[in-house]
Short mmCIF file of C-alpha atoms and ligand atoms in Angstrom, two decimals:
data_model
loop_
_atom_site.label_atom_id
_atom_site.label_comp_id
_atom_site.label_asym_id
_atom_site.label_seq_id
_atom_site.Cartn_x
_atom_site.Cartn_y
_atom_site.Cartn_z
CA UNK A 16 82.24 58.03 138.82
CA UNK A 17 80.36 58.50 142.15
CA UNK A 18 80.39 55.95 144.40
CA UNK A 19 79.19 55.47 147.81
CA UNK A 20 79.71 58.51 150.06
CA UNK A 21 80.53 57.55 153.62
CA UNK A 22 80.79 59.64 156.80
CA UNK A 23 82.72 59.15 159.58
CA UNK A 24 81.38 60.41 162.45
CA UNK A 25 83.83 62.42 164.67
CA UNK A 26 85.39 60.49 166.93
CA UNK A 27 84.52 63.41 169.61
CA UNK A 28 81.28 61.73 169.86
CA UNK A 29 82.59 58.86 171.52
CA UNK A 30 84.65 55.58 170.45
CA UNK A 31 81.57 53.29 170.68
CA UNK A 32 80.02 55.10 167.84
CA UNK A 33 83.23 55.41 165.36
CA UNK A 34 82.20 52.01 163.63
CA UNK A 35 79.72 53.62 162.47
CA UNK A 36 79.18 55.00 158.60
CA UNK A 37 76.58 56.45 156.90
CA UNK A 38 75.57 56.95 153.66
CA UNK A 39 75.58 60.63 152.95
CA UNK A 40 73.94 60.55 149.48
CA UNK A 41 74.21 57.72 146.51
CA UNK A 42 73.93 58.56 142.92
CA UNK A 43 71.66 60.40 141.09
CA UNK A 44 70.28 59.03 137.72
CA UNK A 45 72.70 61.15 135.45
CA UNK A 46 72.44 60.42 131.13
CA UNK A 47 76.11 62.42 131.28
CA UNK A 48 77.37 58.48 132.54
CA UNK A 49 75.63 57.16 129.73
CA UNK A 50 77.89 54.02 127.32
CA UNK A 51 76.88 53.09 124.58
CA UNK A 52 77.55 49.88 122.75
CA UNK A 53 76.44 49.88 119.92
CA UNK A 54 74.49 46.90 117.27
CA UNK A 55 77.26 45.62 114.53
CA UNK A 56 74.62 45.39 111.85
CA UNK A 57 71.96 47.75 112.33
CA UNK A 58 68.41 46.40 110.98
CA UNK A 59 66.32 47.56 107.91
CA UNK A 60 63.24 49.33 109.05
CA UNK A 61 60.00 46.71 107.84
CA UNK A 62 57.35 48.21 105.68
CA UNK A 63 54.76 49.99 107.41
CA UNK A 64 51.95 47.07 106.78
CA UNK A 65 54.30 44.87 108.11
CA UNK A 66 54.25 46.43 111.94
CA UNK A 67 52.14 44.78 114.63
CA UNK A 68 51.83 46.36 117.82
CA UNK A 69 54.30 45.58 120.40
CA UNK A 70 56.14 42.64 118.45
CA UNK A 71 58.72 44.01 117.03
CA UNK A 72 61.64 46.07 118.09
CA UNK A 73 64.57 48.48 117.77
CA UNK A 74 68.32 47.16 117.71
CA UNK A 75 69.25 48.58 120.90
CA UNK A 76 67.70 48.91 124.70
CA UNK A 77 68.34 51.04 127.30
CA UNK A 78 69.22 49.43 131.13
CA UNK A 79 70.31 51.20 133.88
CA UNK A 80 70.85 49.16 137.42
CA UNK A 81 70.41 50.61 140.64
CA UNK A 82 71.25 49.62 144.05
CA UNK A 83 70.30 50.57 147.54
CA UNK A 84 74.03 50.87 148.33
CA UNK A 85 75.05 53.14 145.67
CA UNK A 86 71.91 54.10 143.71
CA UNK A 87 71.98 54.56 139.69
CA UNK A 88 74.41 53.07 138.08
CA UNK A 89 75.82 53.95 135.15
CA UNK A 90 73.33 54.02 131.89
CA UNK A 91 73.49 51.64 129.42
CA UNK A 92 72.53 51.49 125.15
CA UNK A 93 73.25 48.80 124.11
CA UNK A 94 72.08 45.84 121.59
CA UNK A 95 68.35 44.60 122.52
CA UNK A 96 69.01 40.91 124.54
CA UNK A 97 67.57 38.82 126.91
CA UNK A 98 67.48 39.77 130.47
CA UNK A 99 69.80 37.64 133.10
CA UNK A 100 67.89 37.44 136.60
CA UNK A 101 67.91 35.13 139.19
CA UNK A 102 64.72 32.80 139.57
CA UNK A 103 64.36 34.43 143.02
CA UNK A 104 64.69 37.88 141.73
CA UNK A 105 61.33 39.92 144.08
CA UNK A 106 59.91 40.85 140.34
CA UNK A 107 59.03 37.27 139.53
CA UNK A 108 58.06 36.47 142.94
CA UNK A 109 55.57 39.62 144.34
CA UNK A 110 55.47 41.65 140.87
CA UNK A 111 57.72 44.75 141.67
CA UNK A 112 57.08 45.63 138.19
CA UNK A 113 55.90 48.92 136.48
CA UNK A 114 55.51 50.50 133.68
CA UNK A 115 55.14 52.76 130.90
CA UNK A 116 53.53 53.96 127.61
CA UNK A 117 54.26 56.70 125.53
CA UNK A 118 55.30 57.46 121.67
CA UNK A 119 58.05 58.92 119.64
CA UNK A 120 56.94 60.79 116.14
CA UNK A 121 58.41 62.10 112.63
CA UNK A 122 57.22 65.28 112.16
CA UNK A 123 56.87 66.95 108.88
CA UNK A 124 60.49 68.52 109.19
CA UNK A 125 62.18 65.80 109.74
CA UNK A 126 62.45 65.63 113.22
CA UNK A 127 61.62 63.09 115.73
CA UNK A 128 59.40 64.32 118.70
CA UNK A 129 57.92 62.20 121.94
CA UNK A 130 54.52 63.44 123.35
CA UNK A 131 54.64 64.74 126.83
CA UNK A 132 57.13 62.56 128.06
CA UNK A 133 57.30 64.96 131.79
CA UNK A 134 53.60 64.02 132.15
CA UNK A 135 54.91 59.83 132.09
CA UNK A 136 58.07 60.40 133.80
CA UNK A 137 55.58 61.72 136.57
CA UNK A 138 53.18 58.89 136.81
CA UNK A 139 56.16 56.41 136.69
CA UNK A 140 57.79 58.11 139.69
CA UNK A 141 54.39 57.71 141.27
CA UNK A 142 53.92 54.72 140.45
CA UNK A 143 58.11 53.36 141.66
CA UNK A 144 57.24 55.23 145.25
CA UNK A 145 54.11 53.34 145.71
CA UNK A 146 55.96 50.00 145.58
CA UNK A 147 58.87 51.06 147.23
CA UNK A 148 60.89 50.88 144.27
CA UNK A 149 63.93 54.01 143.43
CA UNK A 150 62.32 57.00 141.80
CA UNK A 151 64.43 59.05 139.88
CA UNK A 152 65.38 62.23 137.97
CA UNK A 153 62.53 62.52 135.47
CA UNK A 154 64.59 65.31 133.05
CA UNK A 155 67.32 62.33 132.81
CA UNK A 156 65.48 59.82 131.72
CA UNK A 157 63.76 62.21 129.34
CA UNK A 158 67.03 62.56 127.91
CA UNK A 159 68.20 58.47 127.71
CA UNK A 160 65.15 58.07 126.28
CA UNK A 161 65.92 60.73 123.47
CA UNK A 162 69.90 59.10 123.25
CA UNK A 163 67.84 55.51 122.49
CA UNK A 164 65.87 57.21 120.14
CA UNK A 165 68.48 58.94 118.10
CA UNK A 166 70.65 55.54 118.04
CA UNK A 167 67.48 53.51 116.14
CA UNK A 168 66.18 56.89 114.80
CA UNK A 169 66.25 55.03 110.92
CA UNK A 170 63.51 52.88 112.82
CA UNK A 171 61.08 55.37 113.54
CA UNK A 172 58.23 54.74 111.05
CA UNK A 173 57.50 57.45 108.62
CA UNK A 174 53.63 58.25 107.61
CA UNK A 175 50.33 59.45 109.55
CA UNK A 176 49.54 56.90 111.86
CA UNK A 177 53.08 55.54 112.60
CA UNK A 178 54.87 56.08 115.62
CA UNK A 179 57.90 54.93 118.07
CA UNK A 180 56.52 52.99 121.19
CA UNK A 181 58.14 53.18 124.29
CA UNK A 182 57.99 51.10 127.28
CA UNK A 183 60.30 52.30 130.19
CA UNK A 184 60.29 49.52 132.75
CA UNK A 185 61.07 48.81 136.32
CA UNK A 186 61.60 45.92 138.27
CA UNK A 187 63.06 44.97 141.63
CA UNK A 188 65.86 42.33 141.11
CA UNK A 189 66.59 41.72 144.69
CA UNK A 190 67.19 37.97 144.92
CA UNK A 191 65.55 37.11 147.97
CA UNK A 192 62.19 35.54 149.53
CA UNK A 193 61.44 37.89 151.90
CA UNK A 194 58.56 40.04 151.12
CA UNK A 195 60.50 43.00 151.68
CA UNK A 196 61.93 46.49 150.22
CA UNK A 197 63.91 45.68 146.74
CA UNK A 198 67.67 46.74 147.74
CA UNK A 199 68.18 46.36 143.61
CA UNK A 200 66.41 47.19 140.70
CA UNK A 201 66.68 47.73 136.95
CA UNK A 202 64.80 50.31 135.11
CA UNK A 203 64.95 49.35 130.83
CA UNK A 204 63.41 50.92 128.56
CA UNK A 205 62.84 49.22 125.04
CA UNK A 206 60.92 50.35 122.10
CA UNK A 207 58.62 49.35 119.08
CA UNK A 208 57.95 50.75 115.59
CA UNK A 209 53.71 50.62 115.08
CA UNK A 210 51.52 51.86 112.96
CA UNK A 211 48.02 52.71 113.55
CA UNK A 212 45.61 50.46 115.67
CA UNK A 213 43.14 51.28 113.65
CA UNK A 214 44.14 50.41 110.17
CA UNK A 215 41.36 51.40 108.20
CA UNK A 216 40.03 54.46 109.82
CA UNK A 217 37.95 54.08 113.25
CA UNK A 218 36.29 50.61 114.33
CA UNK A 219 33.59 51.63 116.57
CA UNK A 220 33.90 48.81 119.57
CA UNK A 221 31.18 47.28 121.44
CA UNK A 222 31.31 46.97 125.37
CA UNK A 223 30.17 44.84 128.24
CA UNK A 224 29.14 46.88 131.07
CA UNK A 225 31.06 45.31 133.45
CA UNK A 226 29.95 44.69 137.59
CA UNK A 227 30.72 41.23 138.52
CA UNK A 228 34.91 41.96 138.08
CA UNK A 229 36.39 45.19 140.07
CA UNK A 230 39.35 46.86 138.11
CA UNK A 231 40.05 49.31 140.70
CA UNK A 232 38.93 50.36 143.67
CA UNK A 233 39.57 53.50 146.83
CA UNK A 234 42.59 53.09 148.75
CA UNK A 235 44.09 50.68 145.95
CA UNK A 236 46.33 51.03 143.53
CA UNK A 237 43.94 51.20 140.08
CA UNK A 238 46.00 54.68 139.53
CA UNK A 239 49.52 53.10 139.19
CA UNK A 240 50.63 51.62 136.01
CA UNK A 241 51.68 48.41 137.93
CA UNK A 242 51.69 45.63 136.00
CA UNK A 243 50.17 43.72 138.44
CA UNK A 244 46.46 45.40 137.28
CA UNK A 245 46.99 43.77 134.49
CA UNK A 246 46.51 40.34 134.51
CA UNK A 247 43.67 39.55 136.22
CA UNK A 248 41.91 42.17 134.00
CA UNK A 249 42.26 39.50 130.74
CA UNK A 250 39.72 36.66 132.32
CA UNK A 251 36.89 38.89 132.80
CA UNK A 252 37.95 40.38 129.07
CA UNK A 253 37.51 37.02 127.64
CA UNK A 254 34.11 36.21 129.10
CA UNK A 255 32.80 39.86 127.41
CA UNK A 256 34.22 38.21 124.16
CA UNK A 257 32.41 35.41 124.63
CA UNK A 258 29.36 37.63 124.38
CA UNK A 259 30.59 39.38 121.28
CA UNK A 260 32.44 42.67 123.25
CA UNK A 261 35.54 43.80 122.50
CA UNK A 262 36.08 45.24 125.84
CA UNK A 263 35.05 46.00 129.68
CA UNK A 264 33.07 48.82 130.43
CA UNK A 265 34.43 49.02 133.88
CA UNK A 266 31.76 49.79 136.71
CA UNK A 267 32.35 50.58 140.90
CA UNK A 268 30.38 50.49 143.29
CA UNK A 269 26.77 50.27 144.44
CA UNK A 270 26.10 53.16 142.36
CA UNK A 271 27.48 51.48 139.34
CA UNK A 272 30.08 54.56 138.09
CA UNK A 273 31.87 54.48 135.43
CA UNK A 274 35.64 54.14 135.46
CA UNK A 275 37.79 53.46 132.25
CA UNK A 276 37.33 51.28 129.79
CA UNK A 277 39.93 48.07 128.88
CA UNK A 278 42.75 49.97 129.96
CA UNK A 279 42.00 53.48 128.46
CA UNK A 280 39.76 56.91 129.99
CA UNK A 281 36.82 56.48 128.81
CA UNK A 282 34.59 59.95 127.52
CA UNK A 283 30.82 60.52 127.41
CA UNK A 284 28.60 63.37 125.38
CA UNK A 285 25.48 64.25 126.72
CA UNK A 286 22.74 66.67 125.84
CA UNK A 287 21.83 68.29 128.68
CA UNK A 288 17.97 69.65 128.19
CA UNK A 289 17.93 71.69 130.77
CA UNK A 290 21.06 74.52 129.72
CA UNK A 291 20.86 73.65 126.21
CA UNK A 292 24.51 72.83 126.20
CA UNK A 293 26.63 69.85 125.59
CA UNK A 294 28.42 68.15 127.61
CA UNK A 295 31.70 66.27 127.59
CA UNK A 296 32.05 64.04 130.69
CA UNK A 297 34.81 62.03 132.31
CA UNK A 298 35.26 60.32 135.93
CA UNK A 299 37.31 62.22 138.34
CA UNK A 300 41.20 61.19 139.14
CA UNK A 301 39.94 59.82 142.64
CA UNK A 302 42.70 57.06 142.91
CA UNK A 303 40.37 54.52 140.74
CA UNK A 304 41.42 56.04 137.84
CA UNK A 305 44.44 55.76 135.79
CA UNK A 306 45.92 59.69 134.83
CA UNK A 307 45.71 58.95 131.48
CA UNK A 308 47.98 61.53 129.82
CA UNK A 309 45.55 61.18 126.55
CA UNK A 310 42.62 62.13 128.78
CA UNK A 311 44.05 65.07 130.23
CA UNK A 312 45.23 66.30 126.54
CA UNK A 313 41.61 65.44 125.87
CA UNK A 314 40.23 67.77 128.81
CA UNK A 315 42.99 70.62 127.69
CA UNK A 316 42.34 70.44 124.10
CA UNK A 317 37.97 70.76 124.96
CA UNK A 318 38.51 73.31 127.23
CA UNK A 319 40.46 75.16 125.18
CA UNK A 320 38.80 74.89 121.74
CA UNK A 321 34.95 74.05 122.85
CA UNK A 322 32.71 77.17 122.76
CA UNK A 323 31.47 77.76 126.13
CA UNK A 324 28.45 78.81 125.50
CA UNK A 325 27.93 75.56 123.90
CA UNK A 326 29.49 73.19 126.07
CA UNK A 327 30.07 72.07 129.47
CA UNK A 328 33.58 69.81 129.78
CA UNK A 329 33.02 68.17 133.59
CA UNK A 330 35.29 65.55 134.98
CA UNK A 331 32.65 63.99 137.64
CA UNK A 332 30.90 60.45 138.95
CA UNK A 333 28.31 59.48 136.36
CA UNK A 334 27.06 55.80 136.39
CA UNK A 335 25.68 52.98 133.48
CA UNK A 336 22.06 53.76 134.59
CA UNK A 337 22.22 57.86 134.10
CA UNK A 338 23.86 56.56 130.79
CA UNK A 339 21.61 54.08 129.72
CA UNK A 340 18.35 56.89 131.03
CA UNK A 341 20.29 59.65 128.87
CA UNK A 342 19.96 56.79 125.73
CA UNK A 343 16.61 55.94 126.07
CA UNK A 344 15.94 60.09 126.29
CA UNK A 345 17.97 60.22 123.14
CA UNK A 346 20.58 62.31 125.54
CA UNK A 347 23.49 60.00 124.92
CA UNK A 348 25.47 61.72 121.71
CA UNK A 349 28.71 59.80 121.57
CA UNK A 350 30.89 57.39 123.89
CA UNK A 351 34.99 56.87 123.21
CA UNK A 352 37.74 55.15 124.99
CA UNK A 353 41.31 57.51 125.36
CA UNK A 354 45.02 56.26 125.22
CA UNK A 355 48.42 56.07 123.87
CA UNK A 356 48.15 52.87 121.71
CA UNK A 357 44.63 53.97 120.03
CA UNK A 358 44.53 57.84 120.99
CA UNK A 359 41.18 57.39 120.74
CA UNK A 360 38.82 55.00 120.39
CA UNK A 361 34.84 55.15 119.31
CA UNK A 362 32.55 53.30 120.89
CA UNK A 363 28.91 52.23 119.45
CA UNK A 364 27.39 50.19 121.88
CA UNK A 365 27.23 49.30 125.56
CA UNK A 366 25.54 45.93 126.66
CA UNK A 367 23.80 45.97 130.27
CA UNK A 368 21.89 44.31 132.28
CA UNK A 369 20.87 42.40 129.06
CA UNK A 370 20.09 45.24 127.36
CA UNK A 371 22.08 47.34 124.01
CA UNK A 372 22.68 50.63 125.32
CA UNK A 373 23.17 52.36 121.31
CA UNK A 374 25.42 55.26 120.88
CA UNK A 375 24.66 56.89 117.58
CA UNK A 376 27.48 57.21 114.71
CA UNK A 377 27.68 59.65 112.27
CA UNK A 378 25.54 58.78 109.12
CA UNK A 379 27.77 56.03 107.13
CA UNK A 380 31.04 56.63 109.98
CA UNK A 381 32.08 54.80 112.71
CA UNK A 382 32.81 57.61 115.23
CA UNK A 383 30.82 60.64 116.36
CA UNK A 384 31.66 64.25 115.48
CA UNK A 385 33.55 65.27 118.10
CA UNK A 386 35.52 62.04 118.79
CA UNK A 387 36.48 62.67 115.16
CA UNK A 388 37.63 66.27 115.96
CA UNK A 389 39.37 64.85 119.66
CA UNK A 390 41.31 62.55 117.12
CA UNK A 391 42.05 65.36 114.87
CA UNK A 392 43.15 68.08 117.55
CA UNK A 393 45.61 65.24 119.03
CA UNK A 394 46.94 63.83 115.81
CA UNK A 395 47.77 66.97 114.51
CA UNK A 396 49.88 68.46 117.71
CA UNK A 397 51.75 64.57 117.61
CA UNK A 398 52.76 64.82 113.88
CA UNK A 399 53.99 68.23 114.39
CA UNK A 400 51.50 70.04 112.01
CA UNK A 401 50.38 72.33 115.05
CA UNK A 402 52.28 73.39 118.44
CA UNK A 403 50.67 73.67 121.55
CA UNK A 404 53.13 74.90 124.01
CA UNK A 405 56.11 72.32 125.34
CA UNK A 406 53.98 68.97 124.28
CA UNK A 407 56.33 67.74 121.93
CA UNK A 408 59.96 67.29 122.66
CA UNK A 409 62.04 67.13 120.22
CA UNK A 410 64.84 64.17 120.39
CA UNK A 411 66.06 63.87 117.38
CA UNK A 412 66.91 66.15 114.36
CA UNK A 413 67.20 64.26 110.74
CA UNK A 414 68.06 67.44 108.57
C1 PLP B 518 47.86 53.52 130.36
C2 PLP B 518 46.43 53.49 130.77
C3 PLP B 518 45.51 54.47 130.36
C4 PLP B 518 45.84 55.54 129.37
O1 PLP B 518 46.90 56.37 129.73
P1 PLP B 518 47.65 57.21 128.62
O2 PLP B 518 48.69 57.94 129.37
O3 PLP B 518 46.65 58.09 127.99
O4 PLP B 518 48.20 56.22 127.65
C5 PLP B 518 44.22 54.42 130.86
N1 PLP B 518 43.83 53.43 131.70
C6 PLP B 518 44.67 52.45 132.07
C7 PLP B 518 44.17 51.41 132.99
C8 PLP B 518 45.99 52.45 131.63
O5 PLP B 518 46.82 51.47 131.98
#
């Protein structure tokens, strides 16, 4: 096991200093450490119409501690429990708290893949240095992540539409006060069998343009999946529903841009008169937006399989009034929301400024054509029936 490293310094450089230590390096997050103690009476997976999202879970968790003194601990499966902190642990006190979303899927041959799990590991190293919590090896906890999968891998959810959630987690645990740098932390990660959030095929949702309530804003922190964005997103979210909306269409600024939507991307088709062409819009990652990994497969996946000549796939400012001019044009083609839990979502109307901003359907469908495609495209690299180049990782193989 690696411990604390400590130098001495030489005692050439004078007797005043030879008190002194200092930590050379502490540990590395390493999934070679990993123990594993496992459940003594592994569940039975519940029938697919019995999974809600995010309320159940697999037998076992994944925790690994860390410390300023030493770093990463050793990593820990072990049987899904409670958490033990003290009530003046930094997490509960100044929400040193991140997070995670990403899924886990059967494929056709029997294996069990996640979805771009580099692209997360990324944003969650992001978002641990912005908060001056530990980052760590991404590759690693790629690989505890498969070792937690593969130990509740008869939990995995078999069908199209079904998948693995997981939430990797990170708090600061120091027990303290003082608004200061955590010294200790624990990262977890924990998962949930769902099935599709959209049971029936799409729901088209209806949204309140949203002005009055900021989500995110330059020089914040909108970008980072901390879960202190969170919460003071659900007030405003209830006073849409009061108005019949299912979510926020959130807008910034005097010029009234669009950002994201709830908490997905959120995508835009426009006719544009002037070339002829279509075009597939989305705001630019300027620090207000959350790097959804969905909405840059989304961008890939258009640029890649969109005829040019056709279409125009721009990720730029665009506000509620170009949109709601574009509608009244008949410009506006189709409007959806992008993200793990839905992949995507359709959206048919937009309320502003007391007006209904309509975005048309296909005939008897609740989703345009190419949100329908989008959907396709993703669904199909996820459930393994097409590759596209090291997207899916495979953790687990049942054969
Ligand atoms: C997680 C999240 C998204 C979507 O990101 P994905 O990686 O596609 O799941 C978009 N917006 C917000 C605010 C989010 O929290």
């Amino acid at each position: 096991m690696l411990g604390r490293q400590t130098l001495k310094l030489r005692p050439t450089l004078g007797s005043q200093f030879s008190h002194i230590t200092r930590s050379l390096a502490t540990a590395p997050l390493d999934a070679s450490r990993l123990q594993v103690t496992p459940i003594s009476h592994p569940s039975t997976p519940k029938p697919n119409d019995q999974l809600v999202f995010g309320k159940t879970f697999t037998d076992h968790m994944l925790t690994v501690e860390w410390t300023k003194e030493n770093g990463w601990d050793a990593p820990q499966i072990k049987p899904y429990a409670n958490l033990s902190l003290p009530p003046s642990a930094c997490v509960f006190h100044y929400a040193f708290e991140l997070f995670e979303g990403l899924k886990a899927y059967r494929t056709p041959d029997n294996k069990i893949t996640m979805f771009r799990p580099d692209m997360n590991m990324a944003r969650m190293n992001k978002s641990a240095a912005r908060i001056c919590l530990p980052t760590f090896q991404s590759e690693e906890l790629v690989k505890l992540m498969g070792k937690l999968i593969e130990q509740d891998k008869h939990l995995v959810p078999q069908g199209q539409g079904y998948s693995l959630y997981i939430r990797p987690t990170l708090i600061g645990t120091t027990a303290a006060l003082g608004v200061s740098t955590p010294d200790k932390a624990l990262l977890f990660v924990i998962c949930s069998p769902v099935g599709p959030y959209y049971k029936t095929g799409f729901k088209a949702v209806r949204l309140e343009a949203t002005d009055y309530a900021t989500r995110a804003w330059p020089g914040g922190v909108g970008d980072k999946k901390l879960g202190a964005n969170y919460a003071p997103c659900i007030l405003p979210q209830l006073q849409a529903a009061e108005r019949g909306y299912q979510q926020n269409l959130w807008l910034f600024g005097p010029e009234k841009n669009i950002t994201e939507v709830g908490t997905m991307n959120v995508f835009f088709v426009f006719q544009n008169k002037a070339t002829g062409k279509k075009e597939l819009v989305t705001a630019p990652l300027d620090g207000t937006i959350l790097e959804g990994v969905t909405r840059d497969s989304v961008l890939a996946l258009a640029r890649e399989k969109l005829d040019p000549n056709e279409w125009e796939v721009n990720e730029r400012y665009y506000s509620i009034t170009e949109v709601a001019e574009k509608a009244q044009k008949g410009e506006l083609l189709e409007a959806f929301g992008s993200g793990t839990a839905a992949v995507v979502s359709p959206i048919k109307e937009i309320g502003w400024n007391g007006q209904a901003i309509h975005v048309p359907l296909l005939p008897g469908e609740q989703s345009g054509p190419l949100t329908k495609d989008v959907a396709k495209w993703i669904a199909d690299i996820q459930y393994g029936k097409e590759k596209h180049g090291n997207w899916s990782k495979v953790v687990a193989d049942l054969n």
